[in-house]
CSV table of C-alpha atoms in Angstrom, one decimal:
chain,number,residue,atom,x,y,z
A,26,MET,CA,54.3,7.9,15.8
A,27,GLN,CA,51.8,10.6,14.7
A,28,LYS,CA,50.9,10.8,11.0
A,29,THR,CA,51.4,13.8,8.9
A,30,PRO,CA,48.4,15.1,7.2
A,31,ASP,CA,49.2,13.6,3.9
A,32,ALA,CA,49.8,10.3,5.4
A,33,ALA,CA,46.7,10.2,7.3
A,34,GLY,CA,44.8,11.3,3.9
A,35,ALA,CA,46.4,8.6,2.0
A,36,SER,CA,45.4,6.1,4.9
A,37,ARG,CA,41.8,7.2,4.5
A,38,ALA,CA,42.0,7.2,0.8
A,39,HIS,CA,43.0,3.6,0.9
A,40,ALA,CA,40.8,2.5,3.6
A,41,PRO,CA,39.7,-1.3,3.0
A,42,GLU,CA,36.5,-1.8,1.2
A,43,PRO,CA,33.7,-3.8,2.7
A,44,PRO,CA,34.4,-7.5,2.3
A,45,LEU,CA,32.8,-9.0,-0.8
A,46,MET,CA,30.6,-12.1,-0.8
A,47,ASN,CA,32.2,-15.6,-1.8
A,48,PRO,CA,30.3,-17.6,-4.6
A,49,THR,CA,28.7,-19.7,-1.6
A,50,GLN,CA,27.6,-16.5,0.0
A,51,ASN,CA,26.5,-15.1,-3.0
A,52,VAL,CA,24.1,-18.1,-3.8
A,53,ARG,CA,22.7,-18.1,-0.2
A,54,HIS,CA,22.1,-14.4,-0.2
A,55,TRP,CA,20.1,-14.4,-3.3
A,56,ARG,CA,18.1,-17.7,-2.3
A,57,ALA,CA,17.3,-15.8,1.1
A,58,ILE,CA,15.9,-12.6,-0.8
A,59,GLY,CA,13.9,-14.9,-3.3
A,60,MET,CA,12.3,-17.0,-0.3
A,61,LEU,CA,11.4,-13.5,1.5
A,62,VAL,CA,9.9,-12.2,-1.5
A,63,LEU,CA,7.7,-15.4,-1.6
A,64,ALA,CA,7.0,-14.7,1.9
A,65,THR,CA,5.7,-11.3,1.0
A,66,ALA,CA,3.6,-12.9,-1.6
A,67,PHE,CA,2.0,-15.1,1.0
A,68,TRP,CA,1.4,-12.2,3.3
A,69,GLY,CA,-0.2,-10.3,0.2
A,70,LEU,CA,-2.4,-13.2,-0.2
A,71,SER,CA,-3.7,-12.3,3.4
A,72,PHE,CA,-5.0,-8.9,2.5
A,73,PRO,CA,-8.1,-10.1,0.5
A,74,THR,CA,-8.3,-13.3,2.5
A,75,VAL,CA,-8.6,-11.9,5.5
A,76,LYS,CA,-11.4,-9.0,4.3
A,77,ALA,CA,-13.3,-12.2,3.0
A,78,LEU,CA,-13.0,-13.9,6.3
A,79,ALA,CA,-14.2,-11.0,8.1
A,80,LEU,CA,-17.2,-10.6,5.7
A,81,VAL,CA,-18.1,-14.4,6.4
A,82,HIS,CA,-17.8,-13.7,10.0
A,83,ALA,CA,-19.9,-10.6,9.8
A,84,ALA,CA,-22.6,-12.7,8.2
A,85,ILE,CA,-22.6,-15.1,10.9
A,86,GLN,CA,-22.3,-12.7,13.8
A,87,PRO,CA,-23.6,-9.6,12.9
A,88,GLY,CA,-23.0,-6.7,15.2
A,89,SER,CA,-19.9,-8.2,16.7
A,90,GLY,CA,-17.3,-5.8,17.9
A,91,ASN,CA,-14.0,-5.0,16.1
A,92,TRP,CA,-11.9,-6.6,18.8
A,93,PHE,CA,-13.8,-9.8,18.7
A,94,THR,CA,-13.9,-10.1,14.9
A,95,ALA,CA,-10.3,-9.5,14.7
A,96,SER,CA,-9.4,-11.9,17.5
A,97,ALA,CA,-12.0,-14.7,16.2
A,98,THR,CA,-10.6,-14.5,12.6
A,99,VAL,CA,-6.7,-14.1,13.2
A,100,GLY,CA,-6.4,-16.2,16.3
A,101,PRO,CA,-7.4,-19.6,14.9
A,102,ARG,CA,-4.7,-19.5,12.3
A,103,PHE,CA,-2.2,-19.5,15.4
A,104,VAL,CA,-4.0,-22.2,17.6
A,105,ILE,CA,-4.2,-24.5,14.5
A,106,GLY,CA,-0.6,-23.8,13.7
A,107,THR,CA,0.4,-24.5,17.3
A,108,VAL,CA,-1.3,-27.9,17.2
A,109,VAL,CA,0.1,-29.1,14.0
A,110,LEU,CA,3.7,-28.1,15.1
A,111,LEU,CA,3.1,-29.6,18.3
A,112,ILE,CA,2.0,-33.0,16.6
A,113,ILE,CA,5.1,-32.8,14.2
A,114,HIS,CA,7.3,-32.5,17.1
A,115,LEU,CA,5.8,-35.4,19.1
A,116,LEU,CA,5.4,-38.0,16.3
A,117,PHE,CA,8.0,-37.1,13.5
A,118,LEU,CA,11.2,-35.5,15.0
A,119,ARG,CA,13.9,-37.6,15.8
A,120,GLY,CA,17.4,-37.0,17.3
A,121,SER,CA,18.6,-33.5,18.0
A,122,ALA,CA,15.5,-32.0,16.7
A,123,ARG,CA,13.7,-33.4,19.8
A,124,ARG,CA,16.0,-31.7,22.1
A,125,ARG,CA,14.4,-29.5,24.6
A,126,THR,CA,13.7,-26.1,23.7
A,127,THR,CA,16.8,-23.9,25.0
A,128,PRO,CA,16.4,-20.5,26.9
A,129,ALA,CA,17.2,-18.6,24.0
A,130,GLU,CA,14.7,-20.3,21.7
A,131,TRP,CA,12.1,-19.7,24.2
A,132,ARG,CA,13.1,-16.1,24.6
A,133,GLN,CA,13.4,-15.6,20.7
A,134,GLY,CA,10.0,-17.3,20.1
A,135,LEU,CA,8.3,-15.4,22.8
A,136,LEU,CA,9.8,-12.1,21.5
A,137,LEU,CA,8.6,-12.9,17.9
A,138,GLY,CA,5.0,-13.7,19.2
A,139,LEU,CA,4.7,-10.6,21.4
A,140,PHE,CA,6.0,-8.1,18.5
A,141,ALA,CA,3.9,-9.9,15.9
A,142,ALA,CA,0.7,-9.9,17.9
A,143,GLY,CA,1.1,-6.5,19.3
A,144,GLY,CA,1.8,-5.2,15.6
A,145,MET,CA,-1.4,-6.7,14.1
A,146,ILE,CA,-3.3,-5.6,17.1
A,147,LEU,CA,-2.6,-2.1,16.8
A,148,GLN,CA,-2.7,-2.1,13.2
A,149,ASN,CA,-6.1,-3.6,13.1
A,150,ASP,CA,-7.6,-1.2,15.7
A,151,GLY,CA,-5.9,1.7,14.0
A,152,LEU,CA,-7.7,0.8,10.6
A,153,GLN,CA,-10.7,1.7,12.5
A,154,PHE,CA,-9.9,5.3,13.1
A,155,THR,CA,-7.7,6.0,10.0
A,156,ALA,CA,-7.8,5.5,6.1
A,157,ALA,CA,-6.5,2.4,4.7
A,158,SER,CA,-3.8,4.1,2.7
A,159,THR,CA,-2.6,6.0,5.8
A,160,SER,CA,-2.3,2.8,7.5
A,161,ALA,CA,-0.3,1.1,4.7
A,162,PHE,CA,2.1,4.1,4.5
A,163,LEU,CA,2.7,4.3,8.3
A,164,THR,CA,3.3,0.4,8.6
A,165,GLN,CA,5.9,0.4,6.0
A,166,LEU,CA,7.8,2.9,8.0
A,167,THR,CA,9.6,-0.1,9.2
A,168,ALA,CA,11.9,0.5,6.3
A,169,ILE,CA,13.1,3.9,7.8
A,170,LEU,CA,12.8,2.5,11.5
A,171,ILE,CA,15.4,-0.5,11.1
A,172,PRO,CA,18.4,1.4,9.4
A,173,LEU,CA,17.9,4.2,11.9
A,174,TYR,CA,18.1,1.7,14.8
A,175,VAL,CA,20.8,-0.2,13.1
A,176,ALA,CA,22.9,3.2,12.7
A,177,PHE,CA,22.2,4.2,16.3
A,178,ARG,CA,23.5,0.7,17.6
A,179,MET,CA,26.5,0.4,15.5
A,180,ARG,CA,27.4,4.5,15.6
A,181,LYS,CA,27.8,4.2,12.0
A,182,ASN,CA,26.1,5.9,9.1
A,183,PRO,CA,24.8,2.9,6.9
A,184,GLY,CA,25.7,5.4,3.6
A,185,TRP,CA,23.7,7.2,1.0
A,186,ARG,CA,22.7,4.0,-1.0
A,187,VAL,CA,20.5,2.7,2.0
A,188,TRP,CA,18.9,6.1,2.6
A,189,PHE,CA,18.3,6.5,-1.0
A,190,CYS,CA,16.6,2.9,-1.2
A,191,CYS,CA,14.6,3.7,1.8
A,192,ALA,CA,13.3,7.0,0.3
A,193,LEU,CA,12.4,5.1,-3.0
A,194,VAL,CA,10.4,2.4,-1.0
A,195,ILE,CA,8.6,4.9,1.2
A,196,THR,CA,7.7,7.0,-2.0
A,197,GLY,CA,6.5,3.6,-3.9
A,198,VAL,CA,4.4,2.6,-0.9
A,199,ALA,CA,2.7,6.0,-0.7
A,200,ILE,CA,2.1,6.1,-4.5
A,201,LEU,CA,0.9,2.4,-4.4
A,202,GLY,CA,-1.8,3.2,-1.6
A,203,GLN,CA,-2.6,6.6,-3.1
A,204,PHE,CA,-1.6,8.3,0.1
A,205,ASP,CA,-2.6,11.9,0.6
A,206,TRP,CA,-0.5,13.9,3.0
A,207,ARG,CA,-3.4,16.3,3.3
A,208,GLU,CA,-5.3,13.6,5.0
A,209,LEU,CA,-2.5,12.8,7.8
A,210,ARG,CA,-3.7,13.4,11.2
A,211,LEU,CA,-1.9,12.3,14.6
A,212,GLY,CA,-4.9,10.8,16.0
A,213,ARG,CA,-5.7,7.7,17.6
A,214,GLY,CA,-5.6,5.7,14.4
A,215,GLU,CA,-2.3,7.0,13.3
A,216,PHE,CA,-0.6,6.8,16.6
A,217,GLU,CA,-1.8,3.0,16.9
A,218,THR,CA,-0.5,2.2,13.5
A,219,LEU,CA,2.7,4.0,13.8
A,220,LEU,CA,3.3,2.1,17.1
A,221,GLY,CA,2.6,-1.2,15.2
A,222,ALA,CA,5.4,-0.3,12.9
A,223,PHE,CA,7.8,-0.2,15.9
A,224,PHE,CA,6.5,-3.7,16.9
A,225,PHE,CA,7.0,-5.0,13.3
A,226,ALA,CA,10.3,-3.5,13.3
A,227,GLY,CA,11.1,-5.4,16.5
A,228,GLN,CA,10.0,-8.5,14.9
A,229,ILE,CA,12.4,-8.0,12.0
A,230,LEU,CA,15.3,-7.0,14.4
A,231,THR,CA,14.7,-10.1,16.7
A,232,LEU,CA,15.6,-12.3,13.9
A,233,ASP,CA,19.0,-10.4,13.2
A,234,ARG,CA,20.1,-10.8,17.0
A,235,PRO,CA,23.4,-12.6,16.9
A,236,GLU,CA,22.7,-14.4,20.2
A,237,PHE,CA,19.8,-16.3,18.5
A,238,ALA,CA,22.0,-17.6,15.5
A,239,GLY,CA,22.0,-21.2,16.7
A,240,ASN,CA,18.1,-21.5,17.2
A,241,ARG,CA,16.2,-24.0,15.5
A,242,VAL,CA,13.6,-22.5,13.1
A,243,MET,CA,10.8,-25.0,13.9
A,244,ARG,CA,11.2,-24.6,17.6
A,245,ILE,CA,11.2,-20.8,17.8
A,246,THR,CA,8.2,-20.8,15.3
A,247,LEU,CA,6.3,-23.2,17.7
A,248,VAL,CA,7.0,-20.8,20.5
A,249,MET,CA,5.8,-17.8,18.3
A,250,PHE,CA,2.6,-19.4,17.2
A,251,ALA,CA,1.8,-20.4,20.7
A,252,THR,CA,2.5,-17.1,22.1
A,253,GLU,CA,0.0,-15.5,19.5
A,254,ALA,CA,-2.4,-18.3,19.9
A,255,VAL,CA,-2.6,-17.5,23.6
A,256,ILE,CA,-2.9,-13.6,23.2
A,257,TYR,CA,-5.6,-14.0,20.5
A,258,SER,CA,-7.6,-16.6,22.7
A,259,ILE,CA,-7.6,-14.4,25.5
A,260,MET,CA,-8.8,-11.5,23.4
A,261,ALA,CA,-11.6,-13.8,22.0
A,262,PHE,CA,-13.0,-15.0,25.2
A,263,ALA,CA,-12.9,-11.4,26.6
A,264,THR,CA,-14.7,-9.7,24.1
A,265,ALA,CA,-17.1,-12.4,22.8
A,266,PRO,CA,-20.7,-11.4,23.5
A,267,ASN,CA,-21.3,-15.0,24.4
A,268,LEU,CA,-19.8,-18.7,24.5
A,269,SER,CA,-21.8,-19.7,21.4
A,270,ALA,CA,-20.3,-16.8,19.2
A,271,LEU,CA,-16.9,-18.6,19.6
A,272,ALA,CA,-18.2,-21.8,18.2
A,273,ALA,CA,-20.6,-20.5,15.7
A,274,PRO,CA,-18.4,-19.8,12.8
A,275,TRP,CA,-16.9,-23.4,12.6
A,276,ALA,CA,-20.3,-24.5,11.2
A,277,SER,CA,-19.6,-22.4,8.1
A,278,PRO,CA,-17.6,-24.2,5.3
A,279,ALA,CA,-16.6,-20.8,4.1
A,280,PHE,CA,-14.9,-19.8,7.3
A,281,ILE,CA,-13.2,-23.2,7.6
A,282,MET,CA,-11.8,-23.0,4.1
A,283,LEU,CA,-10.8,-19.3,4.5
A,284,THR,CA,-9.1,-20.2,7.7
A,285,LEU,CA,-7.3,-23.3,6.2
A,286,LEU,CA,-6.2,-21.0,3.3
A,287,LEU,CA,-4.5,-18.6,5.8
A,288,VAL,CA,-3.1,-21.4,7.8
A,289,VAL,CA,-1.2,-22.9,5.0
A,290,PHE,CA,0.0,-20.0,3.1
A,291,CYS,CA,-0.1,-16.8,5.2
A,292,THR,CA,0.7,-18.5,8.5
A,293,PHE,CA,3.0,-21.6,8.0
A,294,GLY,CA,4.3,-20.6,4.7
A,295,ALA,CA,5.1,-17.0,5.5
A,296,PHE,CA,6.6,-17.4,8.9
A,297,PHE,CA,8.6,-20.5,8.4
A,298,LEU,CA,10.2,-18.6,5.4
A,299,MET,CA,10.8,-15.3,7.5
A,300,ASN,CA,12.0,-17.1,10.4
A,301,ALA,CA,14.4,-19.6,8.3
A,302,TRP,CA,15.8,-17.1,5.7
A,303,GLN,CA,15.7,-13.5,7.2
A,304,PRO,CA,18.8,-14.3,9.5
A,305,LYS,CA,20.8,-14.8,6.3
A,306,ILE,CA,20.7,-11.2,5.3
A,307,THR,CA,20.8,-8.1,7.0
A,308,ALA,CA,17.6,-6.6,8.7
A,309,THR,CA,18.0,-3.5,6.7
A,310,GLU,CA,17.7,-5.5,3.4
A,311,ALA,CA,14.8,-7.5,4.9
A,312,GLY,CA,12.9,-4.2,5.8
A,313,LEU,CA,13.0,-3.2,2.0
A,314,VAL,CA,12.2,-6.8,0.7
A,315,TYR,CA,9.2,-6.8,2.9
A,316,CYS,CA,7.7,-3.7,1.3
A,317,PHE,CA,6.9,-6.0,-1.7
A,318,GLU,CA,3.9,-7.1,0.4
A,319,PRO,CA,1.4,-4.3,-0.6
A,320,ILE,CA,2.4,-5.0,-4.1
A,321,PHE,CA,1.1,-8.5,-4.1
A,322,GLY,CA,-1.7,-7.5,-2.0
A,323,THR,CA,-3.0,-5.3,-4.7
A,324,LEU,CA,-2.3,-7.5,-7.5
A,325,LEU,CA,-4.1,-10.3,-5.8
A,326,ALA,CA,-7.0,-8.0,-5.0
A,327,LEU,CA,-7.7,-7.6,-8.6
A,328,PHE,CA,-9.3,-11.0,-9.0
A,329,LEU,CA,-9.5,-12.9,-5.7
A,330,PRO,CA,-12.3,-10.9,-4.1
A,331,GLY,CA,-14.5,-11.9,-7.3
A,332,LEU,CA,-13.5,-15.5,-6.7
A,333,PHE,CA,-14.3,-15.5,-3.0
A,334,SER,CA,-17.6,-13.8,-3.8
A,335,ALA,CA,-18.5,-16.5,-6.2
A,336,ALA,CA,-17.3,-19.4,-4.0
A,337,PHE,CA,-18.7,-18.3,-0.7
A,338,GLY,CA,-21.9,-15.8,-1.4
A,339,ILE,CA,-20.3,-12.7,-0.2
A,340,ASN,CA,-20.3,-9.2,-1.6
A,341,TYR,CA,-16.7,-8.4,-2.2
A,342,ALA,CA,-15.7,-6.6,-5.5
A,343,ASN,CA,-12.3,-7.0,-7.3
A,344,GLU,CA,-10.2,-3.9,-7.2
A,345,THR,CA,-9.4,-2.2,-10.5
A,346,PHE,CA,-6.1,-1.8,-12.0
A,347,THR,CA,-4.5,1.5,-11.8
A,348,TRP,CA,-1.3,3.5,-12.7
A,349,THR,CA,-0.5,3.5,-9.2
A,350,LEU,CA,0.1,-0.1,-9.2
A,351,LEU,CA,2.8,0.2,-11.8
A,352,THR,CA,4.3,3.3,-10.5
A,353,GLY,CA,4.6,2.4,-6.8
A,354,GLY,CA,5.7,-1.1,-7.7
A,355,ALA,CA,8.5,0.3,-9.8
A,356,PHE,CA,9.7,2.6,-6.9
A,357,ILE,CA,10.0,-0.5,-4.7
A,358,THR,CA,11.4,-2.8,-7.0
A,359,ALA,CA,14.0,0.0,-8.0
A,360,ALA,CA,14.9,0.5,-4.5
A,361,ASN,CA,15.5,-3.4,-3.7
A,362,ILE,CA,17.6,-3.8,-6.9
A,363,LEU,CA,19.8,-0.7,-6.4
A,364,LEU,CA,20.5,-2.1,-2.7
A,365,GLN,CA,21.4,-5.5,-4.3
A,366,LEU,CA,24.0,-4.1,-6.7
A,367,LYS,CA,26.2,-4.0,-3.7
A,368,PRO,CA,24.4,-5.8,-0.9
A,369,PRO,CA,25.7,-5.4,2.7
A,370,VAL,CA,27.4,-8.7,4.0
A,371,LYS,CA,25.8,-10.2,6.7
A,372,SER,CA,28.3,-10.2,9.9
């Protein structure tokens, strides 16, 4: 039976609202948001720590190429992470946790490792050819790429609230990084950084795929770390000026301490939190939450460089507090609060 125009309009007017969360879902949702904000704090710690580590490495291996420095400073995090997780699996896990890695866990862990490593490699090389503010701005375009992908896949507009929140986040990142549109040139650095943003978006979306919902967090994290360890080890061996250059940094207490700091917080802490808690919210929400990362990075850069300089004998000055930190941070925070006033329900 065909509806009359009035009946059709009434039907649309009374279309069911999206389901609301029950109390248990609401608690789990907010816990996931909090854990992912903590993950961004750990990633924010990596900004000044990685730069300090690069300065230490440059003092040990002056004249090393950018590719070798990147692989020699980032790679050990994932090699150590892989070894530690293997030991935990072999010595401490029992029962179902010891079951073989399933094909789905292999596939998800491999995808996470490839996307994460690809994004970091492209971002690192792109930084050599573009301004840091441009790199930060283009990297955070993942906040736009994810709802675009979801809208295309679902054939459904996510609504004005999501797009407005994305616009707020991008504005906040631009202010925070003091991004200047006049400096934007679509050269090698910008292209690599933008391509890296697609890789990071792929990493976030891989955790959102329903076919991976039953995967074990520790197992996919092990496969992810192992994938990145292999990629960075190949890069290190391929770009090292000689074999002794691979071993020389490990005679430095500063190099070891900074690497362990990155392993504990920025590798184990951040990626375990991401892999465990992101699947409990939507990918769109996660993309916006992850934009807190540059806020924490900027805050920690106000005092950590001076501490690292005093402890390790490097020349790394603290950054200064500016209005852009408050304003940019306010935009990013407002975007996340607005979205959480009526958060989408994870299907």
